[in-house]
């Protein structure tokens, strides 16, 4: 695969052109990643609305029917339901790890199997989230898909 | 926080594991002439009740006790022993004697080790596999 990047002051906007014989699965994922480049989610905190890029998000959590967006050190509220977020980001780097949490795989430092039968995902910022056994196989598939690129 | 449906699912699964382990251990013990007076019509419901009660107890321990392994390793088998004894006594399956106390305690510990050993092995294997995939991805 050839990659050409042309930088010039005369370009006002980023333009990406893909030349290929056909769109296969790995390329489909790259295209989805490019689409997410310009995508931002609305988050609310202290009465203010902010736009958050998916790469800044660590995880989403649903608590008592409310959805929260967790970034490295900030937490925002969201009007979207967890399943809506899952639909929008399903081709990105996000995966559900329990009924109430969708995680950004890029921020996972390691997985830790506990002796009490639980599994934890340790994040870059030191936070630990429980991975439900029911989502382990989906998580494996997601990691495989991401590794294909 | 886990919802009630999630608790029911976890408890049902755990009950199935415990009941299977109980049945296996009991069958082996019966081969050696221990628990010779086991009758299906009274034994199976009592076993199921023991499995269900211990599953509820262990799930509640996981929810309310601090996440410190040694606390779980002490309170869980101990609580399970008390539950098994109480049910055994109430159903008239056990009598209060040293012989039963030692045999049932050993049985509870063996079942506890089998069930949690199974969970832990599956868990550790999954964590290892996920870490390998994650490492490959980060390279």
mmCIF file of C-alpha atoms in Angstrom:
data_model
loop_
_atom_site.group_PDB
_atom_site.id
_atom_site.type_symbol
_atom_site.label_atom_id
_atom_site.label_comp_id
_atom_site.label_asym_id
_atom_site.label_seq_id
_atom_site.Cartn_x
_atom_site.Cartn_y
_atom_site.Cartn_z
ATOM 1 C CA UNK A 1 0.000 0.000 0.000
ATOM 2 C CA UNK A 2 1.310 3.443 -0.972
ATOM 3 C CA UNK A 3 0.702 6.379 1.339
ATOM 4 C CA UNK A 4 1.135 9.927 0.041
ATOM 5 C CA UNK A 5 0.725 12.990 2.229
ATOM 6 C CA UNK A 6 0.874 16.389 0.569
ATOM 7 C CA UNK A 7 1.173 19.366 2.894
ATOM 8 C CA UNK A 8 0.613 22.843 1.499
ATOM 9 C CA UNK A 9 -0.638 26.245 2.670
ATOM 10 C CA UNK A 10 -3.029 26.383 -0.279
ATOM 11 C CA UNK A 11 -5.274 23.620 1.120
ATOM 12 C CA UNK A 12 -8.035 24.940 3.387
ATOM 13 C CA UNK A 13 -9.523 21.578 4.258
ATOM 14 C CA UNK A 14 -8.231 18.025 4.597
ATOM 15 C CA UNK A 15 -9.069 15.893 1.583
ATOM 16 C CA UNK A 16 -8.486 12.151 1.548
ATOM 17 C CA UNK A 17 -8.644 10.175 -1.689
ATOM 18 C CA UNK A 18 -8.355 6.385 -1.699
ATOM 19 C CA UNK A 19 -7.453 4.667 -4.947
ATOM 20 C CA UNK A 20 -8.071 0.952 -4.879
ATOM 21 C CA UNK A 21 -9.308 -1.995 -6.923
ATOM 22 C CA UNK A 22 -12.054 -2.737 -4.408
ATOM 23 C CA UNK A 23 -12.978 -2.025 -0.790
ATOM 24 C CA UNK A 24 -12.095 -5.011 1.389
ATOM 25 C CA UNK A 25 -12.700 -5.459 5.147
ATOM 26 C CA UNK A 26 -9.451 -3.817 6.409
ATOM 27 C CA UNK A 27 -9.941 -0.897 4.021
ATOM 28 C CA UNK A 28 -13.540 -0.562 5.173
ATOM 29 C CA UNK A 29 -12.247 -0.097 8.726
ATOM 30 C CA UNK A 30 -9.692 2.509 7.617
ATOM 31 C CA UNK A 31 -12.503 4.406 5.853
ATOM 32 C CA UNK A 32 -14.587 4.232 9.028
ATOM 33 C CA UNK A 33 -11.660 5.575 11.057
ATOM 34 C CA UNK A 34 -11.323 8.472 8.578
ATOM 35 C CA UNK A 35 -15.046 9.186 8.900
ATOM 36 C CA UNK A 36 -14.678 9.267 12.677
ATOM 37 C CA UNK A 37 -11.859 11.835 12.272
ATOM 38 C CA UNK A 38 -14.436 14.544 11.721
ATOM 39 C CA UNK A 39 -16.971 13.061 14.110
ATOM 40 C CA UNK A 40 -17.556 14.461 17.584
ATOM 41 C CA UNK A 41 -19.957 13.570 20.343
ATOM 42 C CA UNK A 42 -21.857 16.120 22.346
ATOM 43 C CA UNK A 43 -21.143 16.066 26.053
ATOM 44 C CA UNK A 44 -22.597 18.193 28.821
ATOM 45 C CA UNK A 45 -20.953 19.314 32.043
ATOM 46 C CA UNK A 46 -21.905 22.150 34.406
ATOM 47 C CA UNK A 47 -24.564 23.412 31.974
ATOM 48 C CA UNK A 48 -22.050 23.711 29.135
ATOM 49 C CA UNK A 49 -22.068 21.693 25.946
ATOM 50 C CA UNK A 50 -18.744 20.491 24.559
ATOM 51 C CA UNK A 51 -17.822 18.456 21.507
ATOM 52 C CA UNK A 52 -15.628 15.482 22.233
ATOM 53 C CA UNK A 53 -13.613 13.632 19.636
ATOM 54 C CA UNK A 54 -13.877 9.807 20.015
ATOM 55 C CA UNK A 55 -10.104 9.472 20.475
ATOM 56 C CA UNK A 56 -10.352 11.558 23.675
ATOM 57 C CA UNK A 57 -13.004 9.275 25.153
ATOM 58 C CA UNK A 58 -11.941 6.521 27.534
ATOM 59 C CA UNK A 59 -15.316 4.888 28.014
ATOM 60 C CA UNK A 60 -19.072 5.349 28.123
ATOM 61 C CA UNK A 61 -21.107 4.206 31.071
ATOM 62 C CA UNK A 62 -24.817 3.936 31.588
ATOM 63 C CA UNK A 63 -25.966 4.442 35.170
ATOM 64 C CA UNK A 64 -29.658 4.519 36.091
ATOM 65 C CA UNK A 65 -30.753 5.150 32.472
ATOM 66 C CA UNK A 66 -28.272 8.045 32.119
ATOM 67 C CA UNK A 67 -25.205 7.918 29.888
ATOM 68 C CA UNK A 68 -21.857 9.339 30.896
ATOM 69 C CA UNK A 69 -18.765 9.992 28.794
ATOM 70 C CA UNK A 70 -15.497 9.439 30.644
ATOM 71 C CA UNK A 71 -12.397 11.170 29.311
ATOM 72 C CA UNK A 72 -8.914 11.088 30.858
ATOM 73 C CA UNK A 73 -9.905 13.317 33.761
ATOM 74 C CA UNK A 74 -13.363 14.701 32.926
ATOM 75 C CA UNK A 75 -16.836 13.225 32.938
ATOM 76 C CA UNK A 76 -19.639 14.473 30.711
ATOM 77 C CA UNK A 77 -23.286 13.607 30.432
ATOM 78 C CA UNK A 78 -24.767 12.490 27.110
ATOM 79 C CA UNK A 79 -28.290 12.482 25.699
ATOM 80 C CA UNK A 80 -27.553 9.365 23.692
ATOM 81 C CA UNK A 81 -28.415 5.882 24.899
ATOM 82 C CA UNK A 82 -25.616 3.352 25.125
ATOM 83 C CA UNK A 83 -26.996 1.306 22.210
ATOM 84 C CA UNK A 84 -27.073 4.465 20.019
ATOM 85 C CA UNK A 85 -23.420 5.144 20.824
ATOM 86 C CA UNK A 86 -22.606 1.519 20.111
ATOM 87 C CA UNK A 87 -24.269 1.773 16.695
ATOM 88 C CA UNK A 88 -22.399 4.951 15.784
ATOM 89 C CA UNK A 89 -19.007 3.746 16.957
ATOM 90 C CA UNK A 90 -19.287 0.051 16.169
ATOM 91 C CA UNK A 91 -16.723 0.294 13.362
ATOM 92 C CA UNK A 92 -14.365 2.406 15.429
ATOM 93 C CA UNK A 93 -12.081 1.373 18.268
ATOM 94 C CA UNK A 94 -14.896 0.921 20.752
ATOM 95 C CA UNK A 95 -16.267 -2.280 22.191
ATOM 96 C CA UNK A 96 -18.810 -3.177 24.832
ATOM 97 C CA UNK A 97 -17.249 -4.874 27.862
ATOM 98 C CA UNK A 98 -20.332 -5.128 30.033
ATOM 99 C CA UNK A 99 -24.009 -4.322 29.816
ATOM 100 C CA UNK A 100 -23.340 -0.775 31.006
ATOM 101 C CA UNK A 101 -19.874 0.041 29.597
ATOM 102 C CA UNK A 102 -18.442 0.678 26.113
ATOM 103 C CA UNK A 103 -14.678 1.096 26.150
ATOM 104 C CA UNK A 104 -12.113 2.669 23.819
ATOM 105 C CA UNK A 105 -9.760 -0.241 23.132
ATOM 106 C CA UNK A 106 -6.863 2.162 22.449
ATOM 107 C CA UNK A 107 -6.776 3.232 26.113
ATOM 108 C CA UNK A 108 -6.594 -0.282 27.536
ATOM 109 C CA UNK A 109 -3.215 -0.979 29.104
ATOM 110 C CA UNK A 110 -3.870 -4.620 30.006
ATOM 111 C CA UNK A 111 -6.442 -7.196 30.992
ATOM 112 C CA UNK A 112 -6.186 -8.784 34.388
ATOM 113 C CA UNK A 113 -7.794 -12.078 35.365
ATOM 114 C CA UNK A 114 -8.690 -11.958 39.050
ATOM 115 C CA UNK A 115 -8.754 -14.864 41.479
ATOM 116 C CA UNK A 116 -12.295 -13.941 42.494
ATOM 117 C CA UNK A 117 -13.491 -14.924 39.024
ATOM 118 C CA UNK A 118 -13.685 -11.378 37.664
ATOM 119 C CA UNK A 119 -11.694 -9.808 34.844
ATOM 120 C CA UNK A 120 -10.492 -6.231 34.827
ATOM 121 C CA UNK A 121 -9.457 -3.902 32.040
ATOM 122 C CA UNK A 122 -6.719 -1.588 33.318
ATOM 123 C CA UNK A 123 -6.759 1.766 31.523
ATOM 124 C CA UNK A 124 -3.918 4.177 30.728
ATOM 125 C CA UNK A 125 -5.074 6.525 33.490
ATOM 126 C CA UNK A 126 -5.008 3.736 36.095
ATOM 127 C CA UNK A 127 -8.772 3.218 36.170
ATOM 128 C CA UNK A 128 -10.026 -0.356 36.327
ATOM 129 C CA UNK A 129 -13.236 -1.586 34.727
ATOM 130 C CA UNK A 130 -14.887 -4.965 35.087
ATOM 131 C CA UNK A 131 -15.111 -7.001 31.886
ATOM 132 C CA UNK A 132 -18.179 -9.212 31.857
ATOM 133 C CA UNK A 133 -17.541 -12.800 30.771
ATOM 134 C CA UNK A 134 -20.423 -12.508 28.322
ATOM 135 C CA UNK A 135 -18.549 -9.882 26.264
ATOM 136 C CA UNK A 136 -15.119 -11.564 26.233
ATOM 137 C CA UNK A 137 -15.647 -13.329 22.921
ATOM 138 C CA UNK A 138 -16.930 -10.131 21.216
ATOM 139 C CA UNK A 139 -13.893 -8.313 22.585
ATOM 140 C CA UNK A 140 -11.556 -10.957 21.142
ATOM 141 C CA UNK A 141 -13.210 -10.577 17.741
ATOM 142 C CA UNK A 142 -12.891 -6.791 17.912
ATOM 143 C CA UNK A 143 -9.174 -7.024 18.735
ATOM 144 C CA UNK A 144 -8.723 -9.454 15.825
ATOM 145 C CA UNK A 145 -10.552 -7.083 13.459
ATOM 146 C CA UNK A 146 -8.407 -4.155 14.582
ATOM 147 C CA UNK A 147 -5.273 -6.217 14.155
ATOM 148 C CA UNK A 148 -6.146 -6.955 10.526
ATOM 149 C CA UNK A 149 -5.527 -3.343 9.494
ATOM 150 C CA UNK B 1 -24.386 -1.527 39.611
ATOM 151 C CA UNK B 2 -25.741 -4.850 38.417
ATOM 152 C CA UNK B 3 -29.454 -5.057 37.735
ATOM 153 C CA UNK B 4 -31.649 -7.751 39.272
ATOM 154 C CA UNK B 5 -31.850 -9.682 35.969
ATOM 155 C CA UNK B 6 -28.050 -9.751 35.848
ATOM 156 C CA UNK B 7 -27.906 -11.111 39.422
ATOM 157 C CA UNK B 8 -30.432 -13.788 38.504
ATOM 158 C CA UNK B 9 -28.319 -14.798 35.511
ATOM 159 C CA UNK B 10 -25.108 -14.946 37.579
ATOM 160 C CA UNK B 11 -26.806 -16.892 40.394
ATOM 161 C CA UNK B 12 -28.411 -19.365 37.967
ATOM 162 C CA UNK B 13 -25.073 -20.023 36.259
ATOM 163 C CA UNK B 14 -23.251 -20.411 39.561
ATOM 164 C CA UNK B 15 -25.993 -22.715 40.893
ATOM 165 C CA UNK B 16 -25.536 -24.948 37.841
ATOM 166 C CA UNK B 17 -21.758 -25.132 38.412
ATOM 167 C CA UNK B 18 -22.151 -25.882 42.131
ATOM 168 C CA UNK B 19 -24.896 -28.448 41.571
ATOM 169 C CA UNK B 20 -22.760 -30.278 38.994
ATOM 170 C CA UNK B 21 -19.732 -30.263 41.305
ATOM 171 C CA UNK B 22 -21.898 -31.421 44.264
ATOM 172 C CA UNK B 23 -23.337 -34.285 42.230
ATOM 173 C CA UNK B 24 -19.892 -35.367 41.017
ATOM 174 C CA UNK B 25 -18.312 -35.268 44.492
ATOM 175 C CA UNK B 26 -21.305 -37.032 46.043
ATOM 176 C CA UNK B 27 -21.231 -39.774 43.402
ATOM 177 C CA UNK B 28 -17.533 -40.363 44.070
ATOM 178 C CA UNK B 29 -18.122 -40.435 47.836
ATOM 179 C CA UNK B 30 -21.006 -42.882 47.392
ATOM 180 C CA UNK B 31 -18.647 -45.211 45.528
ATOM 181 C CA UNK B 32 -16.601 -45.388 48.752
ATOM 182 C CA UNK B 33 -19.680 -46.146 50.849
ATOM 183 C CA UNK B 34 -20.051 -42.646 52.310
ATOM 184 C CA UNK B 35 -23.546 -41.091 52.030
ATOM 185 C CA UNK B 36 -25.037 -44.520 51.383
ATOM 186 C CA UNK B 37 -28.482 -43.311 52.493
ATOM 187 C CA UNK B 38 -28.897 -40.912 49.598
ATOM 188 C CA UNK B 39 -32.350 -41.037 48.072
ATOM 189 C CA UNK B 40 -33.142 -39.135 44.877
ATOM 190 C CA UNK B 41 -36.527 -37.784 46.010
ATOM 191 C CA UNK B 42 -35.112 -36.098 49.112
ATOM 192 C CA UNK B 43 -31.434 -35.738 48.181
ATOM 193 C CA UNK B 44 -31.719 -33.920 44.856
ATOM 194 C CA UNK B 45 -34.017 -31.082 46.086
ATOM 195 C CA UNK B 46 -31.755 -30.626 49.126
ATOM 196 C CA UNK B 47 -28.655 -30.521 46.880
ATOM 197 C CA UNK B 48 -30.335 -27.990 44.601
ATOM 198 C CA UNK B 49 -31.368 -25.854 47.556
ATOM 199 C CA UNK B 50 -27.776 -25.974 48.880
ATOM 200 C CA UNK B 51 -26.410 -25.022 45.441
ATOM 201 C CA UNK B 52 -28.879 -22.141 45.067
ATOM 202 C CA UNK B 53 -28.350 -20.807 48.605
ATOM 203 C CA UNK B 54 -24.555 -20.941 48.373
ATOM 204 C CA UNK B 55 -24.689 -19.294 44.913
ATOM 205 C CA UNK B 56 -26.803 -16.447 46.341
ATOM 206 C CA UNK B 57 -24.456 -16.112 49.313
ATOM 207 C CA UNK B 58 -21.267 -16.080 47.194
ATOM 208 C CA UNK B 59 -22.811 -13.541 44.756
ATOM 209 C CA UNK B 60 -23.767 -11.275 47.660
ATOM 210 C CA UNK B 61 -20.240 -11.630 49.085
ATOM 211 C CA UNK B 62 -18.884 -10.511 45.703
ATOM 212 C CA UNK B 63 -21.216 -7.520 45.744
ATOM 213 C CA UNK B 64 -20.839 -6.308 49.328
ATOM 214 C CA UNK B 65 -17.460 -7.476 50.633
ATOM 215 C CA UNK B 66 -14.320 -5.448 49.860
ATOM 216 C CA UNK B 67 -12.359 -6.684 46.838
ATOM 217 C CA UNK B 68 -9.623 -8.286 48.952
ATOM 218 C CA UNK B 69 -8.990 -11.938 47.901
ATOM 219 C CA UNK B 70 -8.195 -13.349 51.381
ATOM 220 C CA UNK B 71 -11.442 -11.998 52.830
ATOM 221 C CA UNK B 72 -13.375 -13.867 50.132
ATOM 222 C CA UNK B 73 -11.266 -16.996 50.585
ATOM 223 C CA UNK B 74 -12.239 -17.128 54.269
ATOM 224 C CA UNK B 75 -15.826 -15.858 54.365
ATOM 225 C CA UNK B 76 -17.105 -17.665 51.278
ATOM 226 C CA UNK B 77 -16.238 -21.315 52.153
ATOM 227 C CA UNK B 78 -17.107 -20.698 55.816
ATOM 228 C CA UNK B 79 -20.508 -19.253 54.959
ATOM 229 C CA UNK B 80 -21.118 -22.073 52.455
ATOM 230 C CA UNK B 81 -20.384 -24.649 55.181
ATOM 231 C CA UNK B 82 -22.893 -23.024 57.536
ATOM 232 C CA UNK B 83 -25.549 -22.889 54.778
ATOM 233 C CA UNK B 84 -24.957 -26.538 53.771
ATOM 234 C CA UNK B 85 -25.136 -27.675 57.398
ATOM 235 C CA UNK B 86 -28.275 -25.674 58.092
ATOM 236 C CA UNK B 87 -30.073 -27.096 55.039
ATOM 237 C CA UNK B 88 -28.794 -30.612 55.732
ATOM 238 C CA UNK B 89 -30.029 -30.447 59.320
ATOM 239 C CA UNK B 90 -33.401 -28.896 58.396
ATOM 240 C CA UNK B 91 -34.075 -31.506 55.720
ATOM 241 C CA UNK B 92 -32.999 -34.244 58.095
ATOM 242 C CA UNK B 93 -30.236 -35.319 55.738
ATOM 243 C CA UNK B 94 -27.389 -34.854 58.212
ATOM 244 C CA UNK B 95 -27.149 -35.445 61.904
ATOM 245 C CA UNK B 96 -25.000 -33.305 64.128
ATOM 246 C CA UNK B 97 -21.927 -35.475 64.532
ATOM 247 C CA UNK B 98 -18.182 -35.000 64.123
ATOM 248 C CA UNK B 99 -18.166 -37.550 61.335
ATOM 249 C CA UNK B 100 -20.647 -35.511 59.269
ATOM 250 C CA UNK B 101 -19.055 -32.200 60.238
ATOM 251 C CA UNK B 102 -15.644 -33.286 58.914
ATOM 252 C CA UNK B 103 -17.042 -35.010 55.807
ATOM 253 C CA UNK B 104 -19.323 -32.097 54.829
ATOM 254 C CA UNK B 105 -16.642 -29.460 55.523
ATOM 255 C CA UNK B 106 -14.210 -31.342 53.297
ATOM 256 C CA UNK B 107 -16.896 -31.723 50.629
ATOM 257 C CA UNK B 108 -17.733 -28.004 50.697
ATOM 258 C CA UNK B 109 -14.067 -27.063 50.379
ATOM 259 C CA UNK B 110 -13.542 -29.482 47.487
ATOM 260 C CA UNK B 111 -16.644 -28.145 45.659
ATOM 261 C CA UNK B 112 -15.572 -24.546 46.318
ATOM 262 C CA UNK B 113 -12.116 -25.265 44.890
ATOM 263 C CA UNK B 114 -13.594 -27.036 41.827
ATOM 264 C CA UNK B 115 -16.074 -24.242 41.025
ATOM 265 C CA UNK B 116 -13.755 -21.286 41.602
ATOM 266 C CA UNK B 117 -10.845 -23.147 40.056
ATOM 267 C CA UNK B 118 -12.907 -23.588 36.899
ATOM 268 C CA UNK B 119 -13.928 -19.910 36.858
ATOM 269 C CA UNK B 120 -10.389 -18.731 37.566
ATOM 270 C CA UNK B 121 -8.784 -20.924 34.907
ATOM 271 C CA UNK B 122 -11.251 -19.754 32.250
ATOM 272 C CA UNK B 123 -10.712 -16.187 33.380
ATOM 273 C CA UNK B 124 -6.910 -16.304 33.390
ATOM 274 C CA UNK B 125 -6.859 -18.002 29.982
ATOM 275 C CA UNK B 126 -9.140 -15.312 28.541
ATOM 276 C CA UNK B 127 -7.097 -12.483 30.081
ATOM 277 C CA UNK B 128 -3.875 -13.960 28.667
ATOM 278 C CA UNK B 129 -5.393 -14.311 25.204
ATOM 279 C CA UNK B 130 -6.764 -10.739 25.271
ATOM 280 C CA UNK B 131 -3.387 -9.373 26.404
ATOM 281 C CA UNK B 132 -1.616 -11.159 23.550
ATOM 282 C CA UNK B 133 -4.067 -9.691 21.039
ATOM 283 C CA UNK B 134 -3.720 -6.246 22.625
ATOM 284 C CA UNK B 135 0.085 -6.471 22.498
ATOM 285 C CA UNK B 136 -0.007 -7.519 18.840
ATOM 286 C CA UNK B 137 -2.282 -4.569 18.106
ATOM 287 C CA UNK B 138 -0.032 -2.056 19.873
ATOM 288 C CA UNK B 139 3.048 -3.288 17.996
#
